[in-house]
Short mmCIF file of C-alpha atoms in Angstrom, two decimals:
data_model
loop_
_atom_site.label_atom_id
_atom_site.label_comp_id
_atom_site.label_asym_id
_atom_site.label_seq_id
_atom_site.Cartn_x
_atom_site.Cartn_y
_atom_site.Cartn_z
CA MET A 1 -104.22 -31.10 -84.08
CA TYR A 2 -106.43 -28.64 -81.98
CA PHE A 3 -104.65 -29.64 -78.77
CA LEU A 4 -101.32 -28.81 -79.93
CA LEU A 5 -102.56 -25.44 -81.09
CA ILE A 6 -104.18 -24.54 -77.86
CA ILE A 7 -100.82 -25.57 -76.08
CA PHE A 8 -98.84 -23.38 -78.38
CA PHE A 9 -101.04 -20.31 -77.83
CA ILE A 10 -101.18 -20.75 -74.05
CA SER A 11 -97.31 -20.96 -74.01
CA LEU A 12 -97.17 -17.85 -76.26
CA ALA A 13 -99.54 -16.01 -74.01
CA GLY A 14 -97.35 -16.99 -70.85
CA THR A 15 -94.26 -15.83 -72.55
CA ALA A 16 -95.85 -12.34 -73.58
CA ALA A 17 -96.95 -11.99 -69.89
CA ILE A 18 -93.49 -12.51 -68.55
CA ILE A 19 -91.83 -10.26 -70.99
CA GLY A 20 -94.48 -7.71 -70.47
CA ARG A 21 -93.87 -7.81 -66.55
CA LYS A 22 -90.32 -7.29 -67.11
CA LEU A 23 -90.99 -4.23 -69.25
CA ILE A 24 -93.23 -2.83 -66.65
CA LEU A 25 -90.57 -3.23 -63.91
CA GLN A 26 -87.93 -1.76 -66.27
CA ARG A 27 -90.02 1.48 -66.95
CA LYS A 28 -90.64 1.85 -63.12
CA GLY A 29 -87.04 1.40 -62.57
CA GLN A 30 -87.21 -1.61 -60.21
CA GLY A 31 -85.86 -4.16 -62.64
CA ASN A 32 -82.49 -5.53 -62.04
CA GLY A 33 -79.46 -3.92 -64.02
CA VAL A 34 -77.72 -5.32 -66.97
CA GLY A 35 -74.82 -6.44 -64.82
CA GLU A 36 -76.52 -7.85 -61.93
CA PRO A 37 -76.95 -11.66 -61.91
CA LEU A 38 -80.38 -13.20 -61.12
CA PHE A 39 -78.80 -15.69 -58.71
CA GLU A 40 -75.42 -16.33 -57.13
CA ILE A 41 -72.94 -18.20 -59.10
CA PRO A 42 -70.72 -20.39 -57.05
CA PRO A 43 -66.83 -20.65 -57.45
CA LEU A 44 -65.38 -22.31 -60.38
CA SER A 45 -63.59 -25.02 -58.30
CA ARG A 46 -67.04 -26.13 -56.65
CA LEU A 47 -68.47 -26.29 -60.05
CA ARG A 48 -65.64 -28.39 -61.41
CA ASN A 49 -66.10 -30.84 -58.35
CA ILE A 50 -69.76 -31.13 -58.89
CA ALA A 51 -69.26 -31.79 -62.69
CA MET A 52 -66.65 -34.44 -62.04
CA ALA A 53 -68.90 -36.19 -59.52
CA LYS A 54 -72.00 -36.10 -61.86
CA ALA A 55 -69.62 -37.30 -64.80
CA ARG A 56 -68.51 -40.03 -62.48
CA ASN A 57 -72.04 -41.12 -61.70
CA LEU A 58 -73.29 -40.90 -65.20
CA GLY A 59 -70.24 -42.85 -66.51
CA ASP A 60 -70.94 -45.76 -63.87
CA THR A 61 -74.87 -45.71 -64.77
CA MET A 62 -73.82 -45.89 -68.53
CA LEU A 63 -71.46 -48.85 -67.84
CA VAL A 64 -74.00 -50.72 -65.80
CA THR A 65 -76.54 -50.06 -68.61
CA ALA A 66 -74.37 -51.23 -71.26
CA VAL A 67 -73.53 -54.37 -69.43
CA LYS A 68 -77.22 -55.07 -68.76
CA GLY A 69 -77.93 -54.59 -72.35
CA TYR A 70 -75.15 -56.85 -73.49
CA LEU A 71 -76.31 -59.57 -71.23
CA ARG A 72 -79.98 -59.39 -72.29
CA THR A 73 -79.05 -59.37 -75.85
CA VAL A 74 -76.82 -62.45 -75.54
CA SER A 75 -79.50 -64.27 -73.47
CA PHE A 76 -82.00 -63.50 -76.03
CA TRP A 77 -79.98 -64.66 -78.95
CA LYS A 78 -79.11 -67.85 -77.04
CA ARG A 79 -82.91 -68.48 -76.44
CA SER A 80 -83.66 -67.91 -80.05
CA ARG A 81 -80.89 -70.10 -81.17
CA ASP A 82 -82.06 -72.80 -78.92
CA ASN A 83 -85.68 -72.58 -80.02
CA ALA A 84 -84.74 -72.63 -83.61
CA LYS A 85 -82.61 -75.82 -82.91
CA ILE A 86 -85.54 -77.42 -81.55
CA GLY A 87 -88.02 -76.23 -84.27
CA ILE A 88 -85.49 -77.51 -86.97
CA LYS A 89 -85.22 -80.67 -85.19
CA LYS A 90 -88.67 -81.22 -85.16
CA ILE A 91 -89.25 -80.42 -88.71
CA TRP A 92 -86.21 -82.75 -89.57
CA GLU A 93 -87.62 -85.43 -87.68
CA LYS A 94 -91.03 -85.10 -89.22
CA PHE A 95 -89.78 -85.20 -92.94
CA ASP A 96 -86.86 -87.29 -92.41
CA LYS A 97 -87.56 -91.09 -93.67
CA PRO A 98 -86.24 -94.09 -91.94
CA LYS A 99 -82.95 -95.47 -93.43
CA THR A 100 -83.55 -99.01 -92.55
CA PRO A 101 -86.85 -100.82 -92.60
CA GLY A 102 -86.59 -102.01 -89.10
CA ASP A 103 -86.46 -98.40 -87.87
CA LYS A 104 -90.08 -98.07 -87.93
CA GLU A 105 -92.58 -100.66 -86.34
CA ALA A 106 -95.12 -101.90 -88.60
CA SER A 107 -98.76 -102.15 -87.89
CA LYS A 108 -100.40 -105.57 -87.17
CA PHE A 109 -102.08 -105.61 -90.51
CA LEU A 110 -98.86 -105.08 -92.41
CA LYS A 111 -97.25 -107.85 -90.33
CA MET A 112 -100.05 -110.22 -91.23
CA VAL A 113 -99.92 -109.44 -94.89
CA ALA A 114 -96.05 -110.04 -94.83
CA GLU A 115 -96.42 -113.43 -93.11
CA TYR A 116 -99.36 -114.30 -95.49
CA LYS A 117 -97.08 -113.47 -98.54
CA SER A 118 -94.21 -115.41 -97.24
CA LYS A 119 -96.32 -118.57 -96.52
CA ILE A 120 -97.81 -118.25 -100.22
CA ARG A 121 -94.08 -118.07 -101.66
CA LYS A 122 -93.14 -121.04 -99.55
CA ILE A 123 -96.07 -123.06 -100.69
CA LYS A 124 -95.43 -122.02 -104.45
CA HIS A 125 -91.84 -122.99 -104.02
CA LYS A 126 -92.75 -126.40 -102.54
CA LEU A 127 -95.24 -126.91 -105.44
CA LYS A 128 -92.77 -126.08 -108.11
CA GLU A 129 -90.29 -128.61 -106.29
CA GLU A 130 -92.81 -131.51 -106.38
CA GLU A 131 -93.88 -130.87 -109.99
CA GLY A 132 -90.43 -130.39 -111.02
CA LEU A 133 -90.92 -127.24 -112.84
CA GLU A 134 -87.73 -125.65 -111.69
#
């Protein structure tokens, strides 16, 4: 805050000094008159040529900047889309349950338990046939 006030008062003092010097020169009669320009104005045709060249240069610069911005934006959106696809695919694979039991490989322990159950079932079936309970 103080910095801005200091800069303001310095510029105010500079402006006052410039105006004061102009007034002193006017009082002494050394100042330039009302009709006298401070610098030479070039012919209008030359100004038009300079303005056209600058406008053409500015147009080219704006075109290049617009194309670069477009390409960067498209590239950013493509990368974002690809990253989002990968993230969604990872989440989908994480929470998606296999459709058939053969999709996932069972652990050794579960295989042993399944074999044991099937053996017991076979033995029960044989005993029921021998006893004639069925």
